Coordinates of C-alpha atoms and ligand atoms in Angstrom, one line a residue:
M1 CA 77.2 -61.8 6.1
Y2 CA 76.4 -65.3 5.0
I3 CA 73.9 -65.5 2.1
S4 CA 72.1 -68.4 3.9
K5 CA 71.3 -66.2 6.8
S6 CA 70.7 -63.0 4.9
F7 CA 67.2 -61.5 4.1
I8 CA 67.7 -61.2 0.4
P9 CA 64.6 -62.8 -1.1
I10 CA 65.6 -63.3 -4.7
L11 CA 62.6 -63.8 -7.1
K12 CA 62.6 -66.1 -10.1
N13 CA 59.7 -64.4 -11.8
I14 CA 59.4 -60.7 -11.8
P15 CA 55.9 -59.2 -11.6
S16 CA 54.8 -58.0 -15.0
E17 CA 53.8 -54.5 -13.8
A18 CA 57.5 -53.7 -13.4
K19 CA 58.2 -51.8 -16.6
I20 CA 61.7 -50.3 -16.1
K21 CA 64.9 -52.0 -15.3
S22 CA 65.5 -50.4 -11.9
H23 CA 62.0 -51.6 -10.7
R24 CA 62.7 -55.1 -12.1
L25 CA 66.1 -55.4 -10.4
M26 CA 64.9 -54.1 -7.1
L27 CA 62.1 -56.6 -7.0
R28 CA 64.2 -59.4 -8.3
V29 CA 66.9 -59.1 -5.6
G30 CA 64.5 -58.2 -2.9
M31 CA 65.6 -54.7 -2.2
I32 CA 62.1 -53.5 -1.7
K33 CA 58.6 -55.0 -1.2
Q34 CA 55.5 -53.2 -2.1
S35 CA 53.1 -52.8 0.8
S36 CA 50.3 -50.9 -1.1
A37 CA 50.1 -48.8 -4.2
G38 CA 53.2 -46.5 -4.3
I39 CA 54.3 -47.5 -0.8
Y40 CA 57.2 -49.8 -0.2
S41 CA 59.2 -51.5 2.6
W42 CA 62.9 -51.3 2.2
L43 CA 64.6 -54.7 2.8
P44 CA 68.2 -55.0 3.9
L45 CA 69.9 -54.8 0.5
G46 CA 67.9 -51.8 -0.7
F47 CA 68.1 -50.1 2.7
R48 CA 71.9 -50.4 2.9
V49 CA 72.2 -48.7 -0.5
M50 CA 69.8 -45.9 0.5
K51 CA 71.5 -45.2 3.8
K52 CA 74.9 -44.9 2.0
I53 CA 73.4 -42.4 -0.4
E54 CA 71.9 -40.5 2.5
K55 CA 75.3 -40.3 4.1
I56 CA 76.9 -38.8 1.0
V57 CA 74.0 -36.3 0.7
R58 CA 74.4 -35.3 4.3
E59 CA 78.2 -34.9 4.1
E60 CA 77.8 -32.6 1.1
Q61 CA 75.1 -30.5 2.8
N62 CA 77.4 -30.1 5.9
K63 CA 80.3 -29.0 3.6
I64 CA 78.4 -25.9 2.6
G65 CA 77.5 -25.0 6.1
A66 CA 73.9 -26.3 6.2
Q67 CA 72.7 -27.5 9.6
E68 CA 70.7 -30.7 10.0
I69 CA 67.4 -30.8 11.9
L70 CA 64.6 -33.2 11.9
M71 CA 61.0 -32.1 11.4
P72 CA 58.0 -34.4 11.9
T73 CA 56.2 -36.2 9.0
I74 CA 52.8 -35.1 10.4
Q75 CA 52.0 -31.4 10.3
S76 CA 49.2 -29.1 11.4
S77 CA 47.0 -27.6 8.7
D78 CA 47.2 -24.2 10.5
I79 CA 50.6 -23.2 9.0
W80 CA 49.5 -24.2 5.5
K81 CA 46.4 -22.0 5.9
E82 CA 48.7 -19.1 6.8
S83 CA 50.8 -19.6 3.6
G84 CA 47.6 -20.1 1.5
R85 CA 48.8 -23.5 0.2
Y86 CA 46.3 -25.6 2.1
E87 CA 43.7 -25.3 -0.6
D88 CA 46.1 -24.9 -3.5
Y89 CA 47.9 -28.2 -2.9
G90 CA 44.9 -30.2 -3.9
E91 CA 44.5 -33.9 -3.8
E92 CA 48.2 -34.8 -3.7
M93 CA 48.1 -33.8 0.0
L94 CA 47.1 -36.6 2.4
R95 CA 44.8 -35.0 4.9
I96 CA 44.1 -36.6 8.3
K97 CA 41.9 -35.7 11.3
D98 CA 43.2 -36.5 14.8
R99 CA 40.9 -37.5 17.7
Q100 CA 40.1 -33.9 18.5
N101 CA 39.0 -33.5 15.0
R102 CA 41.9 -31.2 14.2
E103 CA 43.0 -31.1 10.6
M104 CA 46.5 -32.6 10.1
L105 CA 48.4 -33.7 7.1
Y106 CA 51.3 -35.9 6.1
G107 CA 54.0 -33.5 4.9
P108 CA 54.6 -33.4 1.1
T109 CA 57.2 -30.8 1.6
N110 CA 58.3 -28.4 4.5
E111 CA 58.4 -24.8 3.5
E112 CA 55.7 -23.8 6.0
L113 CA 57.0 -25.8 8.9
V114 CA 60.6 -24.6 8.6
T115 CA 59.4 -21.0 8.2
D116 CA 57.5 -21.4 11.5
I117 CA 60.6 -22.8 13.2
F118 CA 62.7 -20.0 11.8
R119 CA 60.4 -17.1 12.8
S120 CA 60.1 -18.4 16.3
A121 CA 63.9 -18.0 16.9
I122 CA 65.7 -15.7 14.4
K123 CA 65.0 -12.0 14.9
S124 CA 68.1 -10.2 13.5
Y125 CA 70.0 -10.0 10.2
K126 CA 73.1 -10.8 12.3
S127 CA 72.0 -14.5 12.5
L128 CA 71.8 -14.8 8.7
P129 CA 72.3 -16.7 6.5
Q130 CA 70.6 -19.8 7.9
L131 CA 70.7 -23.0 5.9
L132 CA 68.6 -25.8 7.5
Y133 CA 68.0 -29.2 6.1
H134 CA 66.4 -32.5 7.1
I135 CA 66.2 -36.0 5.6
Q136 CA 62.7 -37.3 6.1
W137 CA 59.9 -39.3 4.6
K138 CA 57.3 -37.4 2.5
F139 CA 53.9 -38.4 1.2
R140 CA 52.3 -37.2 -2.0
D141 CA 49.2 -38.9 -3.2
E142 CA 50.4 -39.2 -6.7
I143 CA 47.6 -39.9 -9.1
R144 CA 49.7 -42.5 -11.0
P145 CA 52.5 -43.9 -8.9
R146 CA 54.7 -45.9 -11.1
F147 CA 58.2 -47.3 -11.8
G148 CA 58.6 -48.6 -8.2
I149 CA 60.3 -46.1 -5.9
M150 CA 60.9 -43.7 -8.8
R151 CA 57.5 -42.1 -8.6
C152 CA 55.9 -43.4 -5.4
R153 CA 53.6 -42.0 -2.8
E154 CA 55.9 -42.3 0.2
F155 CA 59.5 -41.4 -0.5
Y156 CA 62.6 -40.3 1.3
M157 CA 63.8 -36.8 0.5
K158 CA 66.5 -34.4 1.6
D159 CA 65.0 -30.9 1.8
A160 CA 67.0 -27.8 2.6
Y161 CA 65.8 -24.3 3.2
S162 CA 67.8 -21.0 3.0
F163 CA 67.0 -17.7 4.8
D164 CA 68.8 -14.5 3.7
I165 CA 68.6 -10.8 4.2
N166 CA 68.3 -9.8 0.5
D167 CA 68.3 -11.1 -3.1
E168 CA 72.1 -10.9 -3.5
E169 CA 72.8 -13.0 -0.4
A170 CA 69.9 -15.4 -1.3
F171 CA 71.5 -16.1 -4.7
F172 CA 74.8 -16.8 -2.9
S173 CA 72.9 -19.5 -0.8
Y174 CA 71.2 -20.8 -4.0
N175 CA 74.6 -21.1 -5.7
K176 CA 76.1 -23.0 -2.7
F177 CA 73.4 -25.6 -3.1
F178 CA 73.9 -25.6 -6.9
L179 CA 77.6 -26.6 -6.3
S180 CA 76.8 -29.0 -3.5
Y181 CA 74.4 -30.9 -5.8
L182 CA 77.0 -31.2 -8.5
N183 CA 79.4 -32.6 -5.9
T184 CA 76.9 -35.0 -4.5
F185 CA 75.9 -36.5 -7.8
K186 CA 79.6 -36.7 -8.8
R187 CA 80.3 -38.8 -5.7
L188 CA 77.5 -41.1 -6.7
E189 CA 79.2 -41.5 -10.1
L190 CA 76.2 -39.9 -11.9
I191 CA 76.2 -37.3 -14.6
A192 CA 73.5 -34.9 -13.5
I193 CA 72.9 -31.8 -15.6
P194 CA 71.3 -28.7 -14.1
M195 CA 68.4 -27.5 -16.3
A196 CA 66.2 -24.4 -16.0
A197 CA 62.8 -25.7 -14.8
D198 CA 59.3 -24.7 -13.8
T199 CA 58.5 -24.2 -10.1
G200 CA 55.1 -25.8 -9.9
P201 CA 53.4 -25.8 -6.4
I202 CA 56.6 -24.7 -4.6
G203 CA 56.5 -21.3 -6.4
G204 CA 59.1 -18.6 -7.3
N205 CA 60.8 -17.7 -10.6
L206 CA 64.3 -19.2 -10.4
S207 CA 64.7 -23.0 -10.4
H208 CA 66.9 -25.8 -11.7
E209 CA 66.3 -29.5 -12.0
F210 CA 69.2 -31.8 -11.9
I211 CA 68.6 -34.5 -14.5
I212 CA 70.3 -37.8 -15.3
L213 CA 69.9 -38.9 -18.9
A214 CA 67.8 -42.1 -19.2
E215 CA 65.4 -43.3 -21.8
T216 CA 63.1 -44.4 -19.0
G217 CA 63.0 -40.9 -17.3
E218 CA 59.8 -39.0 -17.0
S219 CA 61.3 -35.5 -17.8
K220 CA 61.6 -34.5 -21.4
I221 CA 64.7 -32.3 -21.9
F222 CA 66.1 -30.1 -24.6
T223 CA 69.7 -29.3 -24.3
D224 CA 72.9 -28.3 -25.9
K225 CA 75.3 -31.2 -26.0
R226 CA 78.2 -29.0 -25.0
I227 CA 76.8 -28.7 -21.5
F228 CA 78.2 -32.2 -20.8
D229 CA 81.7 -30.8 -21.0
V230 CA 81.2 -28.2 -18.3
N231 CA 82.6 -29.1 -14.9
S232 CA 82.8 -27.6 -11.4
D233 CA 86.5 -28.2 -10.8
G234 CA 88.2 -25.5 -8.8
T235 CA 84.9 -23.8 -7.8
K236 CA 85.3 -22.1 -4.4
L237 CA 82.6 -21.5 -1.8
E238 CA 82.8 -17.8 -2.6
K239 CA 80.2 -15.5 -4.3
K240 CA 82.1 -14.8 -7.5
S241 CA 83.4 -18.3 -8.0
L242 CA 79.9 -19.7 -7.6
E243 CA 78.4 -17.1 -9.9
N244 CA 80.9 -18.1 -12.6
L245 CA 80.0 -21.7 -12.1
R246 CA 76.3 -21.1 -12.8
K247 CA 77.2 -18.9 -15.8
K248 CA 79.3 -21.7 -17.2
Y249 CA 76.3 -24.0 -17.2
E250 CA 73.7 -21.3 -18.1
Q251 CA 75.6 -20.2 -21.3
F252 CA 74.1 -23.4 -22.9
Y253 CA 70.4 -23.8 -23.6
S254 CA 69.2 -26.6 -21.3
V255 CA 65.6 -26.8 -20.2
T256 CA 62.8 -29.2 -19.2
D257 CA 59.7 -29.3 -21.4
E258 CA 57.6 -26.8 -19.4
K259 CA 60.3 -24.2 -20.2
F260 CA 60.8 -25.3 -23.8
D261 CA 60.7 -22.7 -26.6
K262 CA 61.3 -24.1 -30.0
K263 CA 62.3 -20.8 -31.6
E264 CA 64.8 -20.0 -28.9
F265 CA 66.2 -23.6 -29.0
E266 CA 66.8 -23.5 -32.7
K267 CA 68.3 -20.0 -32.5
K268 CA 70.7 -20.7 -29.7
V269 CA 71.8 -24.3 -30.5
S270 CA 73.2 -25.5 -33.8
E271 CA 71.5 -28.6 -35.2
S272 CA 74.5 -30.8 -34.5
N273 CA 74.6 -29.7 -30.8
Q274 CA 70.8 -30.2 -30.2
L275 CA 69.9 -33.1 -27.9
I276 CA 66.3 -33.9 -27.2
T277 CA 65.9 -36.8 -24.8
K278 CA 64.6 -37.9 -21.5
G279 CA 65.9 -37.9 -18.0
I280 CA 65.3 -38.6 -14.4
E281 CA 65.0 -35.6 -12.0
V282 CA 67.1 -36.4 -9.0
G283 CA 67.2 -32.9 -7.5
H284 CA 65.3 -29.7 -7.7
I285 CA 66.2 -26.2 -6.3
F286 CA 64.0 -23.2 -6.1
Y287 CA 64.3 -19.5 -5.2
F288 CA 61.0 -17.9 -4.2
G289 CA 62.0 -14.7 -2.2
D290 CA 59.3 -13.9 0.3
K291 CA 56.5 -16.2 -0.9
Y292 CA 56.3 -17.9 2.5
S293 CA 58.0 -15.4 4.8
K294 CA 55.6 -12.6 4.0
P295 CA 52.2 -14.3 4.6
M296 CA 53.8 -16.1 7.6
G297 CA 55.4 -13.0 9.0
A298 CA 59.0 -14.2 9.1
S299 CA 61.0 -11.0 9.3
V300 CA 64.3 -9.8 10.8
D301 CA 65.6 -6.5 12.0
L302 CA 67.8 -4.8 9.4
P303 CA 71.0 -2.8 10.2
G304 CA 69.1 0.6 10.0
G305 CA 66.4 -0.4 12.5
K306 CA 63.8 -1.3 9.8
K307 CA 62.4 -4.8 9.4
D308 CA 62.0 -7.0 6.3
F309 CA 60.8 -10.4 5.3
V310 CA 63.6 -12.9 4.8
K311 CA 64.3 -14.2 1.3
M312 CA 64.0 -17.9 1.0
G313 CA 64.9 -20.8 -1.3
S314 CA 64.3 -24.6 -1.0
Y315 CA 66.4 -27.4 -2.3
G316 CA 65.4 -31.1 -2.7
I317 CA 67.1 -34.3 -3.5
G318 CA 65.2 -37.6 -4.0
V319 CA 67.3 -39.8 -1.8
S320 CA 65.1 -42.9 -2.4
R321 CA 64.7 -42.1 -6.1
L322 CA 68.5 -42.0 -6.4
V323 CA 68.6 -45.8 -5.7
G324 CA 66.6 -46.4 -8.8
A325 CA 68.4 -43.7 -10.8
I326 CA 71.8 -45.4 -10.1
I327 CA 70.4 -48.7 -11.2
E328 CA 69.0 -47.2 -14.4
A329 CA 72.5 -45.7 -15.1
R330 CA 74.5 -48.9 -14.4
Y331 CA 72.5 -52.1 -14.6
D332 CA 73.3 -54.2 -17.7
E333 CA 70.0 -56.0 -18.1
K334 CA 71.1 -58.2 -21.0
K335 CA 74.1 -59.6 -19.1
E336 CA 72.2 -59.4 -15.8
I337 CA 75.1 -57.5 -14.1
M338 CA 74.6 -54.7 -11.7
K339 CA 77.7 -52.7 -10.6
W340 CA 77.2 -50.3 -7.7
P341 CA 79.6 -47.5 -7.3
I342 CA 81.7 -48.6 -4.3
S343 CA 80.5 -45.5 -2.3
V344 CA 77.0 -47.0 -2.1
A345 CA 77.3 -50.7 -2.8
P346 CA 75.4 -52.8 -0.4
Y347 CA 78.7 -54.8 0.1
D348 CA 82.1 -54.1 -1.2
V349 CA 83.1 -57.7 -2.0
S350 CA 81.2 -60.9 -2.8
I351 CA 83.2 -64.0 -1.6
I352 CA 82.2 -67.0 -3.6
P353 CA 83.5 -70.4 -2.3
I354 CA 82.7 -73.4 -4.5
I355 CA 81.6 -75.8 -1.9
N356 CA 81.5 -79.6 -2.5
K357 CA 79.3 -81.7 -0.3
N358 CA 81.1 -82.6 3.0
D359 CA 84.1 -80.6 2.1
T360 CA 84.4 -77.3 4.1
S361 CA 87.9 -76.3 3.0
A362 CA 86.7 -73.6 0.5
L363 CA 84.3 -72.2 3.1
N364 CA 87.2 -72.1 5.7
I365 CA 89.3 -70.2 3.3
A366 CA 86.4 -67.8 2.7
N367 CA 86.0 -67.3 6.5
N368 CA 89.7 -66.5 6.9
I369 CA 89.6 -64.0 4.0
N370 CA 86.6 -62.4 5.5
I371 CA 88.3 -61.9 8.8
E372 CA 91.1 -60.0 7.1
L373 CA 88.8 -57.9 4.9
E374 CA 86.6 -56.9 7.9
K375 CA 89.8 -55.8 9.8
N376 CA 90.2 -53.4 6.9
N377 CA 86.6 -52.1 7.1
I378 CA 85.7 -53.9 3.8
E379 CA 82.1 -55.1 3.8
T380 CA 81.5 -58.6 2.6
I381 CA 78.8 -61.1 1.6
I382 CA 79.7 -64.8 1.5
D383 CA 77.8 -67.3 -0.5
D384 CA 78.0 -70.3 1.9
T385 CA 75.4 -72.4 0.1
D386 CA 76.2 -75.5 -1.8
E387 CA 74.7 -74.3 -5.1
N388 CA 76.6 -74.7 -8.3
F389 CA 79.2 -72.2 -9.5
S390 CA 77.2 -70.6 -12.2
S391 CA 74.1 -69.9 -10.1
K392 CA 76.3 -68.4 -7.4
I393 CA 77.9 -66.1 -9.9
K394 CA 74.6 -65.2 -11.3
K395 CA 73.2 -64.2 -7.9
M396 CA 76.3 -62.2 -7.0
D397 CA 76.2 -60.4 -10.4
L398 CA 72.7 -59.3 -9.6
I399 CA 73.6 -58.2 -6.0
G400 CA 76.3 -56.1 -7.6
S401 CA 79.2 -55.9 -5.2
P402 CA 81.9 -54.1 -7.2
F403 CA 84.4 -56.9 -6.5
Q404 CA 84.3 -60.7 -6.3
I405 CA 86.7 -63.3 -4.8
I406 CA 86.2 -66.8 -6.1
I407 CA 87.5 -69.7 -4.2
G408 CA 87.7 -72.8 -6.3
K409 CA 89.8 -74.5 -9.0
Q410 CA 91.7 -71.3 -9.8
T411 CA 92.8 -70.8 -6.2
D412 CA 96.5 -71.4 -6.2
G413 CA 98.2 -71.4 -2.8
D414 CA 98.0 -67.8 -1.6
L415 CA 96.9 -66.6 -5.1
L416 CA 93.2 -65.9 -5.2
E417 CA 90.8 -65.4 -8.1
F418 CA 89.8 -61.8 -7.9
K419 CA 87.4 -60.0 -10.2
E420 CA 86.0 -56.6 -10.7
I421 CA 82.4 -57.4 -11.5
G422 CA 81.8 -57.8 -15.2
K423 CA 85.5 -58.0 -16.1
E424 CA 88.1 -60.8 -16.5
S425 CA 89.5 -62.2 -13.3
Q426 CA 93.1 -62.1 -12.2
K427 CA 95.1 -64.0 -9.6
L428 CA 96.3 -61.9 -6.7
K429 CA 97.4 -62.2 -3.1
L430 CA 95.0 -61.1 -0.5
K431 CA 97.2 -58.3 0.6
D432 CA 97.1 -56.8 -2.9
I433 CA 93.3 -57.3 -3.1
V434 CA 92.9 -55.4 0.1
N435 CA 95.0 -52.6 -1.2
I436 CA 93.0 -52.3 -4.5
I437 CA 89.7 -52.2 -2.6
K438 CA 90.9 -49.8 0.0
K439 CA 92.2 -47.4 -2.7
Q440 CA 88.8 -47.5 -4.4
K441 CA 87.0 -46.8 -1.2
E442 CA 89.3 -43.9 -0.3
K443 CA 88.6 -42.1 -3.6
N444 CA 85.2 -41.5 -2.4
Ligands
5CA1 N1 60.4 -28.4 -1.3 C1 61.0 -28.6 -2.6 C2 62.5 -28.6 -2.5 S1 63.0 -29.1 -1.0 C3 60.4 -29.9 -3.2 O1 59.7 -30.6 -2.7 N2 60.9 -30.2 -4.4 S2 60.4 -31.4 -5.4 O2 59.0 -31.5 -5.4 O3 61.0 -31.1 -6.7 O4 61.0 -32.7 -4.8 C4 62.4 -32.9 -4.6 C5 62.9 -34.2 -5.2 O5 62.2 -35.3 -4.6 C6 62.7 -34.4 -6.7 O6 63.7 -33.8 -7.4 C7 62.7 -35.9 -6.8 O7 64.0 -36.3 -6.9 C8 62.1 -36.3 -5.5 N3 60.6 -36.7 -5.7 C9 59.6 -35.9 -5.8 N4 58.4 -36.5 -6.0 C10 58.8 -37.9 -5.8 C11 58.0 -39.1 -5.9 N5 56.7 -39.1 -6.0 N6 58.7 -40.3 -5.7 C12 60.0 -40.3 -5.5 N7 60.8 -39.2 -5.5 C13 60.2 -38.0 -5.6

């Protein structure tokens, strides 16, 4: 893609209401455009990143046996009246009337709708477990939308739902998602810590939030530093192995502020291990048994002939919020350098030819390099403008492709100036550059 033809509206002045670095960068490089309070359009650069995050989220859901569906954004109020949440949800729910005066709503979450889908088709324990998920827009009429796409009104969420025959099996499902979340965030090169959390309007009594440490986060957290050394390596998709994984995390005190108990914290965590800080909630999982299946009559036949209501959990990831969370974790605002993990970078490589007026030789070299990179499925953006070197580098540092190839004074025969963003450059042949980039991409 040529910069001159791309839709990347870079701003010189960032609107003053942008208070955190992810919001500022996203506006600066034109990843998003606000359309009204808490509602954004996703422009090409931002959309490319979000779609790549979505792909990783999807792959990790599929790995634990979850099946993808797509439910609508608009729902009927009837099912919410059945569960009893229509009144409870309050003003955060956007309520709409259709032309027949029927009460509809824009879904803030999908427990009711998925339970309705389940009950219409699954009648026997033999079809359990069922793990269903979709990736769809949600609307919550947040009282104070802020920080750009971090807390907005319309956002993109992966929400999954599990249906099981009893508590034991339901915990097995819960733990599968627990592992899949750790794997998802690892692939996004984020350190996300599971923390015991409150269940709020979703309900139930078992819940974990997955939190990324960041001063600009909205969740206050109280944790034992040793939890950062726990990892999920070697965990198998088996009951015992997954139970052990959760135990490894749960041995350390780690909670969000709604669950905080000062006495317990001080008793369980030595002063030198105490960490009180802030974080961004990128995922949230819940177990709530028959909270929805009972009022909505979602039951299955049991082995002995009796019937029982299925036990359910729900599992959310903020796909659009993750774009901002990755920026918070990786954008160096002082140096104005963003470095995307290659798994979600809008482009893998920025090609930067230094173009003098009426001399197209550097651009020709760039075009030839581009052909070779594209053959190897490496995605590129080429700065084909005749701006000066430093403004070109500045722009590409903001866009944040993990690698840069600069074609100018340092180009020496078939040796090219190649740079991992933010680091010193080196001279390499194109063949070697391709290998380095391919290796990085394969890791993911
Ligand atoms: N039904 C459950 C699980 S599927 C649910 O809705 N959980 S949630 O409310 O915790 O939302 C799941 C994730 O969506 C959160 O962890 C967060 O990452 C993201 N999210 C929630 N509200 C917003 C918002 N206003 N703006 C952006 N992302 C949000």
